[in-house]
mmCIF file of C-alpha atoms in Angstrom:
data_model
loop_
_atom_site.group_PDB
_atom_site.id
_atom_site.type_symbol
_atom_site.label_atom_id
_atom_site.label_comp_id
_atom_site.label_asym_id
_atom_site.label_seq_id
_atom_site.Cartn_x
_atom_site.Cartn_y
_atom_site.Cartn_z
ATOM 1 C CA UNK A 1 51.108 50.855 240.382
ATOM 2 C CA UNK A 2 50.309 52.505 237.127
ATOM 3 C CA UNK A 3 53.093 52.231 234.528
ATOM 4 C CA UNK A 4 54.504 55.057 232.485
ATOM 5 C CA UNK A 5 52.875 55.994 229.142
ATOM 6 C CA UNK A 6 55.737 54.283 227.318
ATOM 7 C CA UNK A 7 54.903 50.960 229.002
ATOM 8 C CA UNK A 8 51.257 50.945 227.953
ATOM 9 C CA UNK A 9 50.149 48.570 225.193
ATOM 10 C CA UNK A 10 48.655 50.237 222.109
ATOM 11 C CA UNK A 11 44.889 49.971 221.907
ATOM 12 C CA UNK A 12 43.516 47.821 219.070
ATOM 13 C CA UNK A 13 42.505 49.709 215.919
ATOM 14 C CA UNK A 14 38.813 50.580 215.933
ATOM 15 C CA UNK A 15 37.271 50.953 212.482
ATOM 16 C CA UNK A 16 35.186 54.105 212.272
ATOM 17 C CA UNK A 17 31.499 54.009 211.419
ATOM 18 C CA UNK A 18 30.043 55.276 208.119
ATOM 19 C CA UNK A 19 30.048 58.945 209.102
ATOM 20 C CA UNK A 20 33.642 58.828 210.300
ATOM 21 C CA UNK A 21 34.673 56.947 207.181
ATOM 22 C CA UNK A 22 33.191 59.568 204.889
ATOM 23 C CA UNK A 23 35.008 62.290 206.786
ATOM 24 C CA UNK A 24 38.341 60.454 206.799
ATOM 25 C CA UNK A 25 38.496 59.538 203.107
ATOM 26 C CA UNK A 26 40.557 61.969 201.041
ATOM 27 C CA UNK A 27 40.403 62.549 197.308
ATOM 28 C CA UNK A 28 43.913 61.146 196.917
ATOM 29 C CA UNK A 29 42.667 57.841 198.330
ATOM 30 C CA UNK A 30 40.003 57.687 195.648
ATOM 31 C CA UNK A 31 42.420 58.682 192.863
ATOM 32 C CA UNK A 32 44.905 56.014 193.926
ATOM 33 C CA UNK A 33 42.138 53.422 194.148
ATOM 34 C CA UNK A 34 40.770 54.227 190.672
ATOM 35 C CA UNK A 35 44.273 54.178 189.186
ATOM 36 C CA UNK A 36 44.926 50.772 190.759
ATOM 37 C CA UNK A 37 41.613 49.350 189.501
ATOM 38 C CA UNK A 38 42.334 50.604 185.970
ATOM 39 C CA UNK A 39 45.945 49.419 185.905
ATOM 40 C CA UNK A 40 45.285 46.035 187.485
ATOM 41 C CA UNK A 41 48.566 45.973 189.406
ATOM 42 C CA UNK A 42 50.327 48.044 192.056
ATOM 43 C CA UNK A 43 53.449 48.420 189.906
ATOM 44 C CA UNK A 44 51.662 49.905 186.899
ATOM 45 C CA UNK A 45 49.377 52.066 189.016
ATOM 46 C CA UNK A 46 52.318 53.524 190.940
ATOM 47 C CA UNK A 47 54.053 54.360 187.665
ATOM 48 C CA UNK A 48 50.944 56.089 186.326
ATOM 49 C CA UNK A 49 50.521 58.116 189.520
ATOM 50 C CA UNK A 50 54.265 58.906 189.788
ATOM 51 C CA UNK A 51 54.506 57.611 193.344
ATOM 52 C CA UNK A 52 56.476 54.810 194.984
ATOM 53 C CA UNK A 53 54.791 51.414 195.103
ATOM 54 C CA UNK A 54 55.082 51.130 198.936
ATOM 55 C CA UNK A 55 53.335 54.484 199.250
ATOM 56 C CA UNK A 56 50.489 53.310 197.026
ATOM 57 C CA UNK A 57 50.151 50.061 199.006
ATOM 58 C CA UNK A 58 50.062 52.011 202.258
ATOM 59 C CA UNK A 59 47.343 54.374 201.015
ATOM 60 C CA UNK A 60 45.183 51.518 199.708
ATOM 61 C CA UNK A 61 45.497 49.717 203.051
ATOM 62 C CA UNK A 62 44.506 52.929 204.803
ATOM 63 C CA UNK A 63 41.455 53.239 202.537
ATOM 64 C CA UNK A 64 40.414 49.666 203.387
ATOM 65 C CA UNK A 65 40.805 50.466 207.104
ATOM 66 C CA UNK A 66 38.604 53.527 206.729
ATOM 67 C CA UNK A 67 35.918 51.666 204.796
ATOM 68 C CA UNK A 68 36.148 48.691 207.115
ATOM 69 C CA UNK A 69 36.175 46.041 204.384
ATOM 70 C CA UNK A 70 38.675 44.576 201.892
ATOM 71 C CA UNK A 71 38.440 46.261 198.521
ATOM 72 C CA UNK A 72 40.885 44.127 196.547
ATOM 73 C CA UNK A 73 41.940 40.549 196.138
ATOM 74 C CA UNK A 74 45.707 40.500 195.724
ATOM 75 C CA UNK A 75 46.710 37.773 193.254
ATOM 76 C CA UNK A 76 49.856 36.749 191.413
ATOM 77 C CA UNK A 77 48.454 38.097 188.138
ATOM 78 C CA UNK A 78 47.417 41.418 189.653
ATOM 79 C CA UNK A 79 44.461 42.616 191.684
ATOM 80 C CA UNK A 80 40.734 42.013 191.451
ATOM 81 C CA UNK A 81 37.995 44.055 193.053
ATOM 82 C CA UNK A 82 35.825 42.597 195.774
ATOM 83 C CA UNK A 83 32.093 43.304 195.744
ATOM 84 C CA UNK A 84 32.720 46.231 198.101
ATOM 85 C CA UNK A 85 35.547 47.421 195.864
ATOM 86 C CA UNK A 86 33.284 47.424 192.805
ATOM 87 C CA UNK A 87 30.754 49.604 194.610
ATOM 88 C CA UNK A 88 33.437 52.012 195.807
ATOM 89 C CA UNK A 89 35.004 52.178 192.329
ATOM 90 C CA UNK A 90 31.753 53.399 190.756
ATOM 91 C CA UNK A 91 31.299 55.923 193.551
ATOM 92 C CA UNK A 92 34.921 57.077 193.283
ATOM 93 C CA UNK A 93 34.622 57.743 189.553
ATOM 94 C CA UNK A 94 31.445 59.737 190.097
ATOM 95 C CA UNK A 95 32.947 61.782 192.946
ATOM 96 C CA UNK A 96 36.205 62.533 191.119
ATOM 97 C CA UNK A 97 34.390 63.483 187.921
ATOM 98 C CA UNK A 98 32.046 65.792 189.847
ATOM 99 C CA UNK A 99 34.947 67.418 191.682
ATOM 100 C CA UNK A 100 36.888 67.971 188.451
ATOM 101 C CA UNK A 101 33.846 69.441 186.714
ATOM 102 C CA UNK A 102 33.002 71.761 189.596
ATOM 103 C CA UNK A 103 36.593 72.923 190.017
ATOM 104 C CA UNK A 104 36.620 73.693 186.303
ATOM 105 C CA UNK A 105 33.343 75.618 186.654
ATOM 106 C CA UNK A 106 34.775 77.501 189.604
ATOM 107 C CA UNK A 107 37.854 78.454 187.616
ATOM 108 C CA UNK A 108 35.635 79.551 184.761
ATOM 109 C CA UNK A 109 33.535 81.725 187.092
ATOM 110 C CA UNK A 110 36.751 83.289 188.333
ATOM 111 C CA UNK A 111 37.800 84.018 184.749
ATOM 112 C CA UNK A 112 40.584 81.432 184.864
ATOM 113 C CA UNK A 113 39.390 79.004 182.232
ATOM 114 C CA UNK A 114 36.685 77.826 179.843
ATOM 115 C CA UNK A 115 34.224 74.968 180.137
ATOM 116 C CA UNK A 116 35.732 71.729 178.881
ATOM 117 C CA UNK A 117 34.215 68.788 177.032
ATOM 118 C CA UNK A 118 36.102 65.458 177.097
ATOM 119 C CA UNK A 119 35.343 63.624 173.856
ATOM 120 C CA UNK A 120 36.444 60.096 172.912
ATOM 121 C CA UNK A 121 37.273 59.452 169.249
ATOM 122 C CA UNK A 122 38.300 55.780 168.967
ATOM 123 C CA UNK A 123 41.088 54.822 166.569
ATOM 124 C CA UNK A 124 39.912 53.025 163.479
ATOM 125 C CA UNK A 125 36.743 55.026 162.851
ATOM 126 C CA UNK A 126 36.016 55.658 159.149
ATOM 127 C CA UNK A 127 37.670 58.895 158.039
ATOM 128 C CA UNK A 128 34.347 60.089 156.621
ATOM 129 C CA UNK A 129 32.762 59.881 160.060
ATOM 130 C CA UNK A 130 35.704 60.970 162.211
ATOM 131 C CA UNK A 131 36.674 64.013 160.139
ATOM 132 C CA UNK A 132 33.158 65.364 159.754
ATOM 133 C CA UNK A 133 32.071 64.768 163.338
ATOM 134 C CA UNK A 134 35.280 66.122 164.890
ATOM 135 C CA UNK A 135 35.321 69.188 162.643
ATOM 136 C CA UNK A 136 31.706 70.070 163.306
ATOM 137 C CA UNK A 137 32.068 69.473 167.046
ATOM 138 C CA UNK A 138 35.162 71.651 167.201
ATOM 139 C CA UNK A 139 33.423 74.478 165.367
ATOM 140 C CA UNK A 140 30.251 74.257 167.483
ATOM 141 C CA UNK A 141 32.246 74.195 170.723
ATOM 142 C CA UNK A 142 34.415 77.136 169.643
ATOM 143 C CA UNK A 143 31.297 79.207 168.942
ATOM 144 C CA UNK A 144 30.144 78.501 172.509
ATOM 145 C CA UNK A 145 33.632 79.218 173.944
ATOM 146 C CA UNK A 146 34.021 75.624 175.145
ATOM 147 C CA UNK A 147 37.324 73.768 175.106
ATOM 148 C CA UNK A 148 37.481 70.246 173.623
ATOM 149 C CA UNK A 149 39.786 67.679 175.237
ATOM 150 C CA UNK A 150 40.215 64.848 172.709
ATOM 151 C CA UNK A 151 40.708 61.271 173.920
ATOM 152 C CA UNK A 152 41.807 58.586 171.440
ATOM 153 C CA UNK A 153 40.905 55.241 172.991
ATOM 154 C CA UNK A 154 38.559 52.315 172.193
ATOM 155 C CA UNK A 155 34.935 52.343 173.367
ATOM 156 C CA UNK A 156 33.031 49.208 174.304
ATOM 157 C CA UNK A 157 29.393 48.514 173.424
ATOM 158 C CA UNK A 158 28.213 49.967 176.773
ATOM 159 C CA UNK A 159 30.205 53.205 176.349
ATOM 160 C CA UNK A 160 31.621 52.502 179.810
ATOM 161 C CA UNK A 161 34.108 55.385 179.725
ATOM 162 C CA UNK A 162 31.192 57.828 179.521
ATOM 163 C CA UNK A 163 28.950 55.938 181.917
ATOM 164 C CA UNK A 164 31.778 55.886 184.481
ATOM 165 C CA UNK A 165 32.341 59.646 184.058
ATOM 166 C CA UNK A 166 35.849 59.151 182.670
ATOM 167 C CA UNK A 167 34.746 60.987 179.511
ATOM 168 C CA UNK A 168 31.828 63.272 178.687
ATOM 169 C CA UNK A 169 30.954 62.118 175.163
ATOM 170 C CA UNK A 170 32.201 59.881 172.402
ATOM 171 C CA UNK A 171 31.800 58.663 168.860
ATOM 172 C CA UNK A 172 31.238 54.954 168.680
ATOM 173 C CA UNK A 173 29.221 52.022 167.432
ATOM 174 C CA UNK A 174 25.701 51.451 168.707
ATOM 175 C CA UNK A 175 25.277 47.679 168.698
ATOM 176 C CA UNK A 176 21.665 47.665 169.995
ATOM 177 C CA UNK A 177 18.805 50.143 170.187
ATOM 178 C CA UNK A 178 19.288 53.460 172.030
ATOM 179 C CA UNK A 179 17.075 52.171 174.832
ATOM 180 C CA UNK A 180 19.709 49.501 175.606
ATOM 181 C CA UNK A 181 22.199 52.089 176.858
ATOM 182 C CA UNK A 182 22.250 52.591 180.637
ATOM 183 C CA UNK A 183 20.978 55.831 182.118
ATOM 184 C CA UNK A 184 21.902 58.637 182.065
ATOM 185 C CA UNK A 185 23.468 58.209 178.599
ATOM 186 C CA UNK A 186 21.853 60.004 175.654
ATOM 187 C CA UNK A 187 22.518 59.068 172.036
ATOM 188 C CA UNK A 188 21.916 60.268 168.503
ATOM 189 C CA UNK A 189 22.526 57.877 165.618
ATOM 190 C CA UNK A 190 24.428 59.386 162.687
ATOM 191 C CA UNK A 191 24.778 56.798 159.910
ATOM 192 C CA UNK A 192 25.072 53.097 159.229
ATOM 193 C CA UNK A 193 28.345 51.494 158.143
ATOM 194 C CA UNK A 194 29.358 47.983 157.140
ATOM 195 C CA UNK A 195 32.690 46.201 156.665
ATOM 196 C CA UNK A 196 34.636 45.253 153.578
ATOM 197 C CA UNK A 197 34.904 41.491 153.172
ATOM 198 C CA UNK A 198 37.690 39.942 151.101
ATOM 199 C CA UNK A 199 37.592 36.247 150.177
ATOM 200 C CA UNK A 200 39.810 34.050 147.974
ATOM 201 C CA UNK A 201 39.116 34.421 144.248
ATOM 202 C CA UNK A 202 38.735 30.636 144.103
ATOM 203 C CA UNK A 203 35.801 30.640 146.561
ATOM 204 C CA UNK A 204 32.391 29.881 145.047
ATOM 205 C CA UNK A 205 30.951 33.102 146.540
ATOM 206 C CA UNK A 206 33.466 35.201 144.622
ATOM 207 C CA UNK A 207 31.550 34.595 141.371
ATOM 208 C CA UNK A 208 28.321 35.855 142.937
ATOM 209 C CA UNK A 209 29.813 38.929 144.591
ATOM 210 C CA UNK A 210 28.011 38.019 147.842
ATOM 211 C CA UNK A 211 28.634 35.572 150.664
ATOM 212 C CA UNK A 212 26.262 34.247 153.328
ATOM 213 C CA UNK A 213 26.946 34.265 157.051
ATOM 214 C CA UNK A 214 27.037 30.461 157.020
ATOM 215 C CA UNK A 215 29.675 30.412 154.247
ATOM 216 C CA UNK A 216 31.770 33.028 156.029
ATOM 217 C CA UNK A 217 31.621 31.176 159.347
ATOM 218 C CA UNK A 218 32.971 27.991 157.724
ATOM 219 C CA UNK A 219 36.291 29.611 156.773
ATOM 220 C CA UNK A 220 38.971 31.433 158.755
ATOM 221 C CA UNK A 221 38.295 35.156 159.109
ATOM 222 C CA UNK A 222 41.062 37.640 159.907
ATOM 223 C CA UNK A 223 39.739 40.510 162.041
ATOM 224 C CA UNK A 224 40.762 42.297 165.221
ATOM 225 C CA UNK A 225 42.393 42.399 167.659
ATOM 226 C CA UNK A 226 39.465 42.660 170.060
ATOM 227 C CA UNK A 227 41.032 45.478 172.101
ATOM 228 C CA UNK A 228 40.856 47.770 169.058
ATOM 229 C CA UNK A 229 37.029 47.666 168.732
ATOM 230 C CA UNK A 230 35.621 45.488 171.553
ATOM 231 C CA UNK A 231 31.969 46.376 170.911
ATOM 232 C CA UNK A 232 32.058 45.588 167.187
ATOM 233 C CA UNK A 233 34.259 42.532 167.717
ATOM 234 C CA UNK A 234 31.880 40.943 170.223
ATOM 235 C CA UNK A 235 28.744 41.780 168.230
ATOM 236 C CA UNK A 236 30.135 40.367 164.991
ATOM 237 C CA UNK A 237 31.376 37.255 166.774
ATOM 238 C CA UNK A 238 27.828 36.638 168.009
ATOM 239 C CA UNK A 239 26.420 37.035 164.475
ATOM 240 C CA UNK A 240 28.842 34.480 163.040
ATOM 241 C CA UNK A 241 28.222 32.109 165.948
ATOM 242 C CA UNK A 242 24.604 31.834 164.845
ATOM 243 C CA UNK A 243 26.033 29.753 161.988
ATOM 244 C CA UNK A 244 28.893 28.118 163.914
ATOM 245 C CA UNK A 245 28.740 28.206 167.752
ATOM 246 C CA UNK A 246 32.517 27.687 167.924
ATOM 247 C CA UNK A 247 33.474 30.498 165.551
ATOM 248 C CA UNK A 248 36.464 32.675 166.522
ATOM 249 C CA UNK A 249 38.200 35.446 164.586
ATOM 250 C CA UNK A 250 41.904 35.173 163.753
ATOM 251 C CA UNK A 251 44.019 38.177 164.756
ATOM 252 C CA UNK A 252 45.614 39.974 161.814
ATOM 253 C CA UNK A 253 49.367 39.389 161.458
ATOM 254 C CA UNK A 254 49.908 43.107 160.840
ATOM 255 C CA UNK A 255 46.978 45.233 161.923
ATOM 256 C CA UNK A 256 47.782 48.368 159.934
ATOM 257 C CA UNK A 257 48.463 46.796 156.553
ATOM 258 C CA UNK A 258 45.476 45.563 154.545
ATOM 259 C CA UNK A 259 47.668 44.495 151.654
ATOM 260 C CA UNK A 260 49.844 42.394 153.956
ATOM 261 C CA UNK A 261 46.784 40.760 155.531
ATOM 262 C CA UNK A 262 45.393 39.983 152.075
ATOM 263 C CA UNK A 263 48.712 38.420 151.111
ATOM 264 C CA UNK A 264 48.685 36.268 154.267
ATOM 265 C CA UNK A 265 45.088 35.203 153.610
ATOM 266 C CA UNK A 266 45.804 34.355 149.960
ATOM 267 C CA UNK A 267 48.672 32.038 150.951
ATOM 268 C CA UNK A 268 46.985 30.417 153.977
ATOM 269 C CA UNK A 269 46.681 26.655 154.242
ATOM 270 C CA UNK A 270 42.887 26.825 154.187
ATOM 271 C CA UNK A 271 40.344 29.329 152.769
ATOM 272 C CA UNK A 272 40.686 32.581 154.687
ATOM 273 C CA UNK A 273 38.761 35.859 154.529
ATOM 274 C CA UNK A 274 39.775 39.348 155.651
ATOM 275 C CA UNK A 275 37.229 41.588 157.366
ATOM 276 C CA UNK A 276 37.838 45.338 157.668
ATOM 277 C CA UNK A 277 35.837 48.146 159.120
ATOM 278 C CA UNK A 278 33.057 48.998 159.520
ATOM 279 C CA UNK A 279 34.275 51.545 157.005
ATOM 280 C CA UNK A 280 31.707 51.826 154.177
ATOM 281 C CA UNK A 281 28.321 53.562 154.383
ATOM 282 C CA UNK A 282 25.804 50.711 154.327
ATOM 283 C CA UNK A 283 24.293 50.024 150.940
ATOM 284 C CA UNK A 284 26.639 52.365 149.105
ATOM 285 C CA UNK A 285 28.256 49.527 147.166
ATOM 286 C CA UNK A 286 26.255 47.602 144.544
ATOM 287 C CA UNK A 287 26.328 43.820 144.436
ATOM 288 C CA UNK A 288 29.445 42.771 142.576
ATOM 289 C CA UNK A 289 27.960 40.670 139.800
ATOM 290 C CA UNK A 290 31.043 41.047 137.665
ATOM 291 C CA UNK A 291 34.364 41.529 139.376
ATOM 292 C CA UNK A 292 36.490 44.362 137.980
ATOM 293 C CA UNK A 293 40.232 43.909 138.240
ATOM 294 C CA UNK A 294 40.424 46.870 140.627
ATOM 295 C CA UNK A 295 38.446 44.830 143.183
ATOM 296 C CA UNK A 296 40.966 41.995 143.147
ATOM 297 C CA UNK A 297 44.146 42.083 145.233
ATOM 298 C CA UNK A 298 46.552 39.205 145.883
ATOM 299 C CA UNK A 299 43.958 36.818 144.377
ATOM 300 C CA UNK A 300 41.460 38.033 147.006
ATOM 301 C CA UNK A 301 38.194 39.625 145.915
ATOM 302 C CA UNK A 302 35.926 42.073 147.736
ATOM 303 C CA UNK A 303 32.325 40.927 148.225
ATOM 304 C CA UNK A 304 29.386 41.865 150.464
ATOM 305 C CA UNK A 305 27.606 39.746 153.063
ATOM 306 C CA UNK A 306 24.030 38.816 152.183
ATOM 307 C CA UNK A 307 21.372 40.818 154.081
ATOM 308 C CA UNK A 308 24.090 43.050 155.587
ATOM 309 C CA UNK A 309 24.064 41.426 159.080
ATOM 310 C CA UNK A 310 27.263 43.218 160.164
ATOM 311 C CA UNK A 311 25.975 46.745 159.602
ATOM 312 C CA UNK A 312 26.709 49.018 162.573
ATOM 313 C CA UNK A 313 25.249 52.348 163.620
ATOM 314 C CA UNK A 314 27.694 55.191 164.181
ATOM 315 C CA UNK A 315 26.446 57.305 167.077
ATOM 316 C CA UNK A 316 27.330 60.290 169.228
ATOM 317 C CA UNK A 317 26.778 59.401 172.891
ATOM 318 C CA UNK A 318 27.009 61.700 175.893
ATOM 319 C CA UNK A 319 26.199 61.799 179.585
ATOM 320 C CA UNK A 320 22.835 63.253 180.494
ATOM 321 C CA UNK A 321 24.456 64.592 183.674
ATOM 322 C CA UNK A 322 26.423 67.185 181.717
ATOM 323 C CA UNK A 323 25.538 70.878 182.035
ATOM 324 C CA UNK A 324 22.852 71.867 179.520
ATOM 325 C CA UNK A 325 25.245 74.103 177.601
ATOM 326 C CA UNK A 326 27.531 71.142 176.870
ATOM 327 C CA UNK A 327 24.624 68.863 175.976
ATOM 328 C CA UNK A 328 23.354 71.510 173.585
ATOM 329 C CA UNK A 329 26.721 71.550 171.782
ATOM 330 C CA UNK A 330 26.614 67.789 171.319
ATOM 331 C CA UNK A 331 22.999 67.812 170.177
ATOM 332 C CA UNK A 332 23.657 70.612 167.683
ATOM 333 C CA UNK A 333 26.703 68.780 166.339
ATOM 334 C CA UNK A 334 24.772 65.553 165.765
ATOM 335 C CA UNK A 335 21.864 67.443 164.217
ATOM 336 C CA UNK A 336 24.182 69.260 161.809
ATOM 337 C CA UNK A 337 25.608 65.916 160.635
ATOM 338 C CA UNK A 338 22.202 64.288 160.243
ATOM 339 C CA UNK A 339 20.525 67.288 158.579
ATOM 340 C CA UNK A 340 23.290 69.541 157.239
ATOM 341 C CA UNK A 341 20.838 71.711 155.297
ATOM 342 C CA UNK A 342 18.702 72.426 158.349
ATOM 343 C CA UNK A 343 21.645 73.340 160.578
ATOM 344 C CA UNK A 344 24.409 75.854 160.173
ATOM 345 C CA UNK A 345 26.194 75.614 156.787
ATOM 346 C CA UNK A 346 29.009 73.116 156.770
ATOM 347 C CA UNK A 347 32.426 73.981 155.470
ATOM 348 C CA UNK A 348 32.740 73.190 151.724
ATOM 349 C CA UNK A 349 35.064 70.229 152.191
ATOM 350 C CA UNK A 350 32.660 68.699 154.704
ATOM 351 C CA UNK A 351 29.551 69.113 152.543
ATOM 352 C CA UNK A 352 31.043 66.715 150.038
ATOM 353 C CA UNK A 353 31.293 63.938 152.623
ATOM 354 C CA UNK A 354 28.080 64.488 154.591
ATOM 355 C CA UNK A 355 26.634 61.327 156.100
ATOM 356 C CA UNK A 356 23.172 60.889 154.616
ATOM 357 C CA UNK A 357 21.488 58.232 156.746
ATOM 358 C CA UNK A 358 19.692 58.813 160.057
ATOM 359 C CA UNK A 359 19.420 55.683 162.158
ATOM 360 C CA UNK A 360 18.256 56.487 165.674
ATOM 361 C CA UNK A 361 17.700 59.489 167.859
ATOM 362 C CA UNK A 362 17.192 59.887 171.578
ATOM 363 C CA UNK A 363 17.447 63.295 173.132
ATOM 364 C CA UNK A 364 15.978 65.381 175.890
ATOM 365 C CA UNK A 365 12.800 67.404 175.169
ATOM 366 C CA UNK A 366 14.612 70.559 176.295
ATOM 367 C CA UNK A 367 16.533 70.455 173.029
ATOM 368 C CA UNK A 368 13.537 70.143 170.675
#
């Protein structure tokens, strides 16, 4: 005798195939998943998304059921992506970025909004670079009726925020040749900068006004923290490790106060240097053969590193997947910085601080 529907046992869950999975996944699943991957924990991700943690956990489990594979490893210190999760994360970023861009284009076509360009300007960039580049970009975008959305956050050496479609363009430091950047990133080099180096007045290099990499690697060097400029930090660490494979920077006691860091270095138990920047246009300072009093602070003296091994290229990087109108704005901005006389006239206060050195260019033939 057949039992009533209430007596029947539920059928086991059958995971859908690829087509069914694609149809069942919703954008909210992808947004929750990206937020969780970025935050590294369910608690922080739930706070960022303004939802309850149980709800987030339920939606992530549902996403794993739809995909048919675990996406995360749940650990005491947070979550880590599985191999499948890493693949889905890249795809999720691309899908969400495309949806946001196309919705914005749709709104623009309907007369509800302008095109938008998301631009990263990391904290700690030299004022000369940041002010000129941001001002010129703002003016060029305004002339094209494009809105700029500014993002102040660090950029790594791979410009991952742009490559992952979390930003459209950014100012940053190019630590290798333009060809080292992953496709579809495009780049134009703007100028070369180097750091200030302060060493104790009692150090033998202070009398010369220059210090070698080997000498610098043998003393403590205050610089960082890494999260502020990860690309520069890692590249400079590698340079100094050519002289000492075990070299590590010391975090500054107070990041925003050079004078305080110099005072700490001057009173340290062993010889200590302070590294700042990159903040000076490369080669703009002569070798300090004689040391004027103005270059001495807290018994620390400013010198340069022989052969300028820590010089870094400031560059404007953008995604080659952007609409041509947005790429043209970025190209024109970079070109106006590199060759201010050949581009539109700069505002008077910007002409006085124009960056004179061209380092590298890579751009699409459509813009030549």
